[in-house]
CSV table of C-alpha atoms in Angstrom, one decimal:
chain,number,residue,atom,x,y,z
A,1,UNK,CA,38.4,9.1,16.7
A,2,UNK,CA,36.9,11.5,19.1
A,3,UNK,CA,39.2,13.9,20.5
A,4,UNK,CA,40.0,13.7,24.1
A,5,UNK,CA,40.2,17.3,24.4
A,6,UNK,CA,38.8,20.4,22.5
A,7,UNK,CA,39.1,24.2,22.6
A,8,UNK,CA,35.8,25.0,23.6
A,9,UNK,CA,34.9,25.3,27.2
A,10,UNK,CA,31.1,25.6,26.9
A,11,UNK,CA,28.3,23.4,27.1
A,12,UNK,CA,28.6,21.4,23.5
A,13,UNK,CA,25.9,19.2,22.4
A,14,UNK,CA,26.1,17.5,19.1
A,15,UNK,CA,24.2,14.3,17.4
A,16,UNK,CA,25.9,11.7,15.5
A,17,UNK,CA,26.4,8.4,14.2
A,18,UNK,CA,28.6,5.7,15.3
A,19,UNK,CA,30.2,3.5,12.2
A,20,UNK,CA,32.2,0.8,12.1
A,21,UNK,CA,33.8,0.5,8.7
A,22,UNK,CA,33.9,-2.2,6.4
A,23,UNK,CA,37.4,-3.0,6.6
A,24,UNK,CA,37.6,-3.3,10.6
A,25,UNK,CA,34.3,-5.4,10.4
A,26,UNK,CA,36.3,-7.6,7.7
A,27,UNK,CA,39.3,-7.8,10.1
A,28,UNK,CA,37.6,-8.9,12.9
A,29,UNK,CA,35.3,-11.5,11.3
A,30,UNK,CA,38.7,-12.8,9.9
A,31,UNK,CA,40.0,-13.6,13.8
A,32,UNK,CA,37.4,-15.3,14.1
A,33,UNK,CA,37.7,-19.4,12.9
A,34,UNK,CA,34.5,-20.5,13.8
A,35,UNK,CA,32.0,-19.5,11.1
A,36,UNK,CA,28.8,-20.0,13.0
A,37,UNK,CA,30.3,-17.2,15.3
A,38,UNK,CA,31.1,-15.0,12.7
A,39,UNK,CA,29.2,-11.3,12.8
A,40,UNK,CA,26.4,-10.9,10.2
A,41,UNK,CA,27.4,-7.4,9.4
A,42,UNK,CA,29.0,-4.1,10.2
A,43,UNK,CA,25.9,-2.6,12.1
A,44,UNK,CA,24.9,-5.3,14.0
A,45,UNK,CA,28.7,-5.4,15.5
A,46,UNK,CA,28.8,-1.7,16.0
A,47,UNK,CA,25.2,-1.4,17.7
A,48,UNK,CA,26.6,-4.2,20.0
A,49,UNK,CA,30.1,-2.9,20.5
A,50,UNK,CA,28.9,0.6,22.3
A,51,UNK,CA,26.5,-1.1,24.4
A,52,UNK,CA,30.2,-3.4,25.6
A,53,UNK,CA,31.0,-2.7,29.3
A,54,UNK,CA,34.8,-3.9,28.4
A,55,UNK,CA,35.6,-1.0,26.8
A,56,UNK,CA,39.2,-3.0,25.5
A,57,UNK,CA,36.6,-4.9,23.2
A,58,UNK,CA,35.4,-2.0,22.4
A,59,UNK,CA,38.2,-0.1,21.6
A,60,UNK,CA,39.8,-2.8,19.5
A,61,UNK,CA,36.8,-2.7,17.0
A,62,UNK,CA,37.4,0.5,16.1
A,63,UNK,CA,34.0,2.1,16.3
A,64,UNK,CA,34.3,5.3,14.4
A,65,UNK,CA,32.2,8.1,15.3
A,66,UNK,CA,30.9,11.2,12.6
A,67,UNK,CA,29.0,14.0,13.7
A,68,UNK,CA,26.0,15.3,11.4
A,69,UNK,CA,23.9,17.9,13.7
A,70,UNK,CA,25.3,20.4,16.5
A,71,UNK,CA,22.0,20.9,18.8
A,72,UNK,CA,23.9,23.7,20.9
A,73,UNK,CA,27.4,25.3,21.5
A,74,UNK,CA,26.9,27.8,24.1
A,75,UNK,CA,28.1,31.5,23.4
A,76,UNK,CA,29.3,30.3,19.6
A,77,UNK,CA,27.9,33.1,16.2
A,78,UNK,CA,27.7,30.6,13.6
A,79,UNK,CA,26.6,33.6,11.1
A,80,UNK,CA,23.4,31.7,11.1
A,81,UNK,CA,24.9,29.0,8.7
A,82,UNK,CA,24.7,24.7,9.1
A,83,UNK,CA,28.1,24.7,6.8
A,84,UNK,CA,30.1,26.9,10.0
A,85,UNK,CA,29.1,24.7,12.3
A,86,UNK,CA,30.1,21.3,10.5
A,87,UNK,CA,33.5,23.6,10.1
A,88,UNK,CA,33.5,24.9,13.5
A,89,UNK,CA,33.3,21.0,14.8
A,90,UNK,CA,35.8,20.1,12.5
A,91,UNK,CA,38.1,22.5,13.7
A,92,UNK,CA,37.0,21.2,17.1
A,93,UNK,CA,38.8,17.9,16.0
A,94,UNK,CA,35.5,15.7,15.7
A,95,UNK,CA,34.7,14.4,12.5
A,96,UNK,CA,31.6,15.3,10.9
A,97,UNK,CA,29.9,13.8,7.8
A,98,UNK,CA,30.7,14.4,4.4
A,99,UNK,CA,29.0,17.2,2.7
A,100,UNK,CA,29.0,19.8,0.0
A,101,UNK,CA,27.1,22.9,-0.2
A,102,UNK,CA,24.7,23.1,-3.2
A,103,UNK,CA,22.4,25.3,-5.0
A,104,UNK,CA,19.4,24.5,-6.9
A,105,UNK,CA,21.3,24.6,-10.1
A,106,UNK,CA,24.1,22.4,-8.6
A,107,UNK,CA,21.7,19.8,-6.3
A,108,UNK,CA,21.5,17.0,-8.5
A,109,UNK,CA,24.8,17.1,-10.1
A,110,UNK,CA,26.2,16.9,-6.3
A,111,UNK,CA,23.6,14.0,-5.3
A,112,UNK,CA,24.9,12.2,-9.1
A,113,UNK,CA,28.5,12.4,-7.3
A,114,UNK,CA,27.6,11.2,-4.0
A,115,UNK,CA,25.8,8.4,-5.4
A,116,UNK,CA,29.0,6.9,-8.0
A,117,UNK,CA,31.2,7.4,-4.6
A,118,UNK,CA,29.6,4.8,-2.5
A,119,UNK,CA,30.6,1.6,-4.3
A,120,UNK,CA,33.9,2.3,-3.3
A,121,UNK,CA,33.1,4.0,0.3
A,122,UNK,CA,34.8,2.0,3.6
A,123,UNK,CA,31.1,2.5,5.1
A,124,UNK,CA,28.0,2.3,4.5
A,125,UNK,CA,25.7,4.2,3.4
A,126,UNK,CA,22.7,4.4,3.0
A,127,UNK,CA,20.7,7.5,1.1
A,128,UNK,CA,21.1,11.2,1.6
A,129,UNK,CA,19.7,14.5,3.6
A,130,UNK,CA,19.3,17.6,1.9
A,131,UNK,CA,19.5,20.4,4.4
A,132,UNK,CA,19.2,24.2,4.2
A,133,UNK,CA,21.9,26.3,5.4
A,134,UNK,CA,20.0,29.0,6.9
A,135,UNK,CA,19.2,28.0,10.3
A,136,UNK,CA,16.9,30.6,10.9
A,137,UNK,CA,15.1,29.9,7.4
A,138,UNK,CA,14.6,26.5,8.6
A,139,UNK,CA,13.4,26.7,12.0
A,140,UNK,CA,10.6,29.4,10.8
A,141,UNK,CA,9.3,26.0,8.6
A,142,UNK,CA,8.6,24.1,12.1
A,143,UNK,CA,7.9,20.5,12.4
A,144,UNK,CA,6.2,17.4,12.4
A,145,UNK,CA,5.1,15.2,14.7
A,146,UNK,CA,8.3,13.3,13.9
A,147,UNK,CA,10.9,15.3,11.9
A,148,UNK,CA,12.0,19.2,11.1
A,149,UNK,CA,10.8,20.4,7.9
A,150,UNK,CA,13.9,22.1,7.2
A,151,UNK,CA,15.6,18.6,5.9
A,152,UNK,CA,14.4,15.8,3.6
A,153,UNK,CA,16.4,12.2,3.5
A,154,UNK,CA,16.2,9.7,0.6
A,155,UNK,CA,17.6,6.2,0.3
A,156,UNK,CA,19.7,4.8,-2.6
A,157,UNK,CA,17.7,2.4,-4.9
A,158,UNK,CA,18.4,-1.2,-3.6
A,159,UNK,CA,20.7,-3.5,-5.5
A,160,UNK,CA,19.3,-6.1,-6.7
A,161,UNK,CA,21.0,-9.8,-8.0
A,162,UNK,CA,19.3,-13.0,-9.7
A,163,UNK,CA,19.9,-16.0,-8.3
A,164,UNK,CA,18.5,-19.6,-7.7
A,165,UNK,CA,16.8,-20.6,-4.8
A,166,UNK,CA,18.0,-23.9,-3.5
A,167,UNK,CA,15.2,-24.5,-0.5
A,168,UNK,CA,12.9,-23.2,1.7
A,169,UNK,CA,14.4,-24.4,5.9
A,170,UNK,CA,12.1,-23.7,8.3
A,171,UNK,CA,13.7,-22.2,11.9
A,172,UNK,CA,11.8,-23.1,15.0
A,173,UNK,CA,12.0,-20.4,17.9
A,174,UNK,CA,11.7,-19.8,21.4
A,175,UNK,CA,8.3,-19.1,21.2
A,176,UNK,CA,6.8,-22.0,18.8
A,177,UNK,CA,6.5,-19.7,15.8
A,178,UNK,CA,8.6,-21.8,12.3
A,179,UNK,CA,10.0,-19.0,10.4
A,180,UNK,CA,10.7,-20.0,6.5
A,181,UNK,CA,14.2,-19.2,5.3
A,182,UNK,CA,15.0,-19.2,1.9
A,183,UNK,CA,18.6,-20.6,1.1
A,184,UNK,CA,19.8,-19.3,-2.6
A,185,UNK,CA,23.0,-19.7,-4.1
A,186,UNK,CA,25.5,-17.0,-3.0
A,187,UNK,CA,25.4,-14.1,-4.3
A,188,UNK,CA,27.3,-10.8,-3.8
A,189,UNK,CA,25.2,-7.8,-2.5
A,190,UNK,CA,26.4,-4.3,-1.5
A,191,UNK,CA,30.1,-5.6,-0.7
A,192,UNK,CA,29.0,-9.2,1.1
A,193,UNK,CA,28.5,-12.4,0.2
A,194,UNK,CA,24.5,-13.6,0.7
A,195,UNK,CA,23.1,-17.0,0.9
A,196,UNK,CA,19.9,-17.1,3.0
A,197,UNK,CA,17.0,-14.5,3.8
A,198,UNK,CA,13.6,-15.0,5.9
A,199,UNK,CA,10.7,-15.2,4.2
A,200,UNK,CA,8.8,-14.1,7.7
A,201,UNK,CA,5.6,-15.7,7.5
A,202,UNK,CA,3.5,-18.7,5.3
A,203,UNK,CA,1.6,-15.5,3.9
A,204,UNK,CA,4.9,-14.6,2.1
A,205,UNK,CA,5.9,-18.2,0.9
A,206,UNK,CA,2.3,-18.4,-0.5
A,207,UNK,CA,2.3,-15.2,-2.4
A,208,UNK,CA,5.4,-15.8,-3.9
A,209,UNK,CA,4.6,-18.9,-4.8
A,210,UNK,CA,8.6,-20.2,-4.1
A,211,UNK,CA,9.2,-23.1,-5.4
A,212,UNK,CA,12.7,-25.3,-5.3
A,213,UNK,CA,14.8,-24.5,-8.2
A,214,UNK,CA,12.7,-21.1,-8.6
A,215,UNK,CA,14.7,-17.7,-10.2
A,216,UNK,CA,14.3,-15.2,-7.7
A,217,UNK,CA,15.7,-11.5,-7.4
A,218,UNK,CA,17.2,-10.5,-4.1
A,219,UNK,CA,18.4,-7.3,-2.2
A,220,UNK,CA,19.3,-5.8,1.1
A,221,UNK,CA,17.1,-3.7,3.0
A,222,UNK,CA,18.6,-0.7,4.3
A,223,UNK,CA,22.1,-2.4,3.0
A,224,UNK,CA,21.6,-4.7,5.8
A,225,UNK,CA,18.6,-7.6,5.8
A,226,UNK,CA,18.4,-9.8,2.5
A,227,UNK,CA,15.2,-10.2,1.4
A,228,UNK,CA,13.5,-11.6,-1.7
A,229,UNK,CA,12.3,-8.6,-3.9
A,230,UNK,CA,10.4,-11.1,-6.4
A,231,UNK,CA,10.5,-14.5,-8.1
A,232,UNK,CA,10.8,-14.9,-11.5
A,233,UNK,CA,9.5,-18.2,-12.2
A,234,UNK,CA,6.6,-18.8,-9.4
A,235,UNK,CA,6.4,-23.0,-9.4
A,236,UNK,CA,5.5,-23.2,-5.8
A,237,UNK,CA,4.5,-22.5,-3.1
A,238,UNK,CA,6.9,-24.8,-1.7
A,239,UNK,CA,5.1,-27.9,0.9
A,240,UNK,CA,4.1,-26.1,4.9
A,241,UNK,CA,5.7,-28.7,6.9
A,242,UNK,CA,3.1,-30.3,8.8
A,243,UNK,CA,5.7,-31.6,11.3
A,244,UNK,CA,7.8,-29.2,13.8
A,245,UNK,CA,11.9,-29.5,12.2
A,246,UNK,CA,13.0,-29.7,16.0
A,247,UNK,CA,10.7,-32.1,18.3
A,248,UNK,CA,8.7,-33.9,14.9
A,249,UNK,CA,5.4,-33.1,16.6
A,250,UNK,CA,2.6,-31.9,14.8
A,251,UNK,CA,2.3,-27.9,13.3
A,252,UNK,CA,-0.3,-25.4,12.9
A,253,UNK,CA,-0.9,-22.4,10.9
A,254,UNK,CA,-2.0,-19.7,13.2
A,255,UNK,CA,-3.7,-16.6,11.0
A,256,UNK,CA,-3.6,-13.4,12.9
A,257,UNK,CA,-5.2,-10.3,10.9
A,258,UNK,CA,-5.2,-12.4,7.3
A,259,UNK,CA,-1.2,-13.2,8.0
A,260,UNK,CA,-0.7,-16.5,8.3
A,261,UNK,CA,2.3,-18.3,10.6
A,262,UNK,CA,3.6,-21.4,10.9
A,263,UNK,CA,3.7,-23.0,15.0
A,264,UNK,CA,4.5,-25.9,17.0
A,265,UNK,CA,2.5,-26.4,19.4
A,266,UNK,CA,4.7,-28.6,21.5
């Protein structure tokens, strides 16, 4: 969707994200028979898909892109105002993000209408940046180390599903370390289907005491990695395998700054 062309003949810079939407990643995953091969989710593909050198992969996956910040348009009067230069790309022919100007009287009723809109957005998303207008106002309130202080983001509560977990598998890697998996029964979670989620370390297992059969809560981090927000009923922790689930030679618990991990040492 970016335009091959635009009016302005200046030095443009602009910052923005690169999306593919829930749809596409649906239609793609559905080509695909083999569901070992199938993509995990929408941002993995994307972040994959614009690093592609054949750019006719890359072009049939239909990597959207929306800008959200113009860093400089040389020569431009903006009348010092964030909204005219969302406009002035629009009018550009980029798409820019959605937004809607507020006031303090209006800023939570907006944020209220952003929030019921996402169950039913094509993409995902994720939280919210609340940003003043006046660009000179906002520059005059410098920095951080690591961000301007003339925005603040915030992420949408997690959503969160009950379910049962069927068993802890443990995934030996590359490197010797067993990572514990939990495998639950499917659930659905911000518009996929969920069945598994790492459990990361022995430390974890242990102080959620997961047991087989256990109720246990689950959610996506960042609408993208299921984890295990708690468990309900706590009749583990479920049995360290003293054995390695690949070569059957024996395992050790390695504990690195009190975390404690699970290795082969074969």
């Amino acid at each position: 969707n970016l335009p091959l062309a635009i009016s302005f003949q200046g030095e443009l810079v602009l910052r923005g994200e690169a999306v593919i939407r829930y749809s596409d990643f649906e239609r793609i995953n559905g080509e695909i028979e083999d569901e070992a091969a199938k993509y995990k989710n929408p941002r993995n593909l994307c972040s994959g898909s614009v690093r592609q050198l054949n750019n006719e992969i890359t072009a049939g996956r239909n990597v959207y892109f929306y800008a959200f910040s113009l860093v400089r348009a040389a020569g431009v009067d903006f009348e010092n105002s964030r909204e005219k230069q969302f406009l002035w790309l629009r009018s550009q022919g980029f798409d820019v993000v959605e937004f809607k100007r507020v006031s303090r009287e209006t800023v939570e009723e907006a944020v209220s209408e952003f929030a019921k809109a996402v169950p039913d957005n094509d993409f995902p998303s994720d939280g919210l940046v609340l940003l003043f207008d006046d660009i000179a106002y906002g520059r005059s309130l410098g920095r951080t180390a690591k961000f301007p202080r003339d925005s603040i983001a915030f992420k949408w509560a997690d959503e969160v599903q009950a379910t049962r977990l069927c068993c802890i598998e443990w995934s030996a890697s590359r490197t010797g370390l067993i990572n514990p998996v939990a495998v639950f029964e499917p659930v659905e979670l911000e518009g996929t289907t969920v069945s598994r989620a790492s459990v990361h370390n022995v430390s974890i297992v242990e102080a959620l005491a997961l047991g087989e059969g256990d109720e246990i809560t689950v959610y996506k981090a960042n609408m993208i990695i299921p984890q295990i927000a708690e468990n309900l009923t706590r009749s583990g922790p479920a049995g360290i395998p003293d054995v390695c689930p690949v070569c059957g030679r024996p395992t050790q618990i390695h504990e690195d700054n009190g975390v404690k991990a699970l290795y082969c040492v074969n």
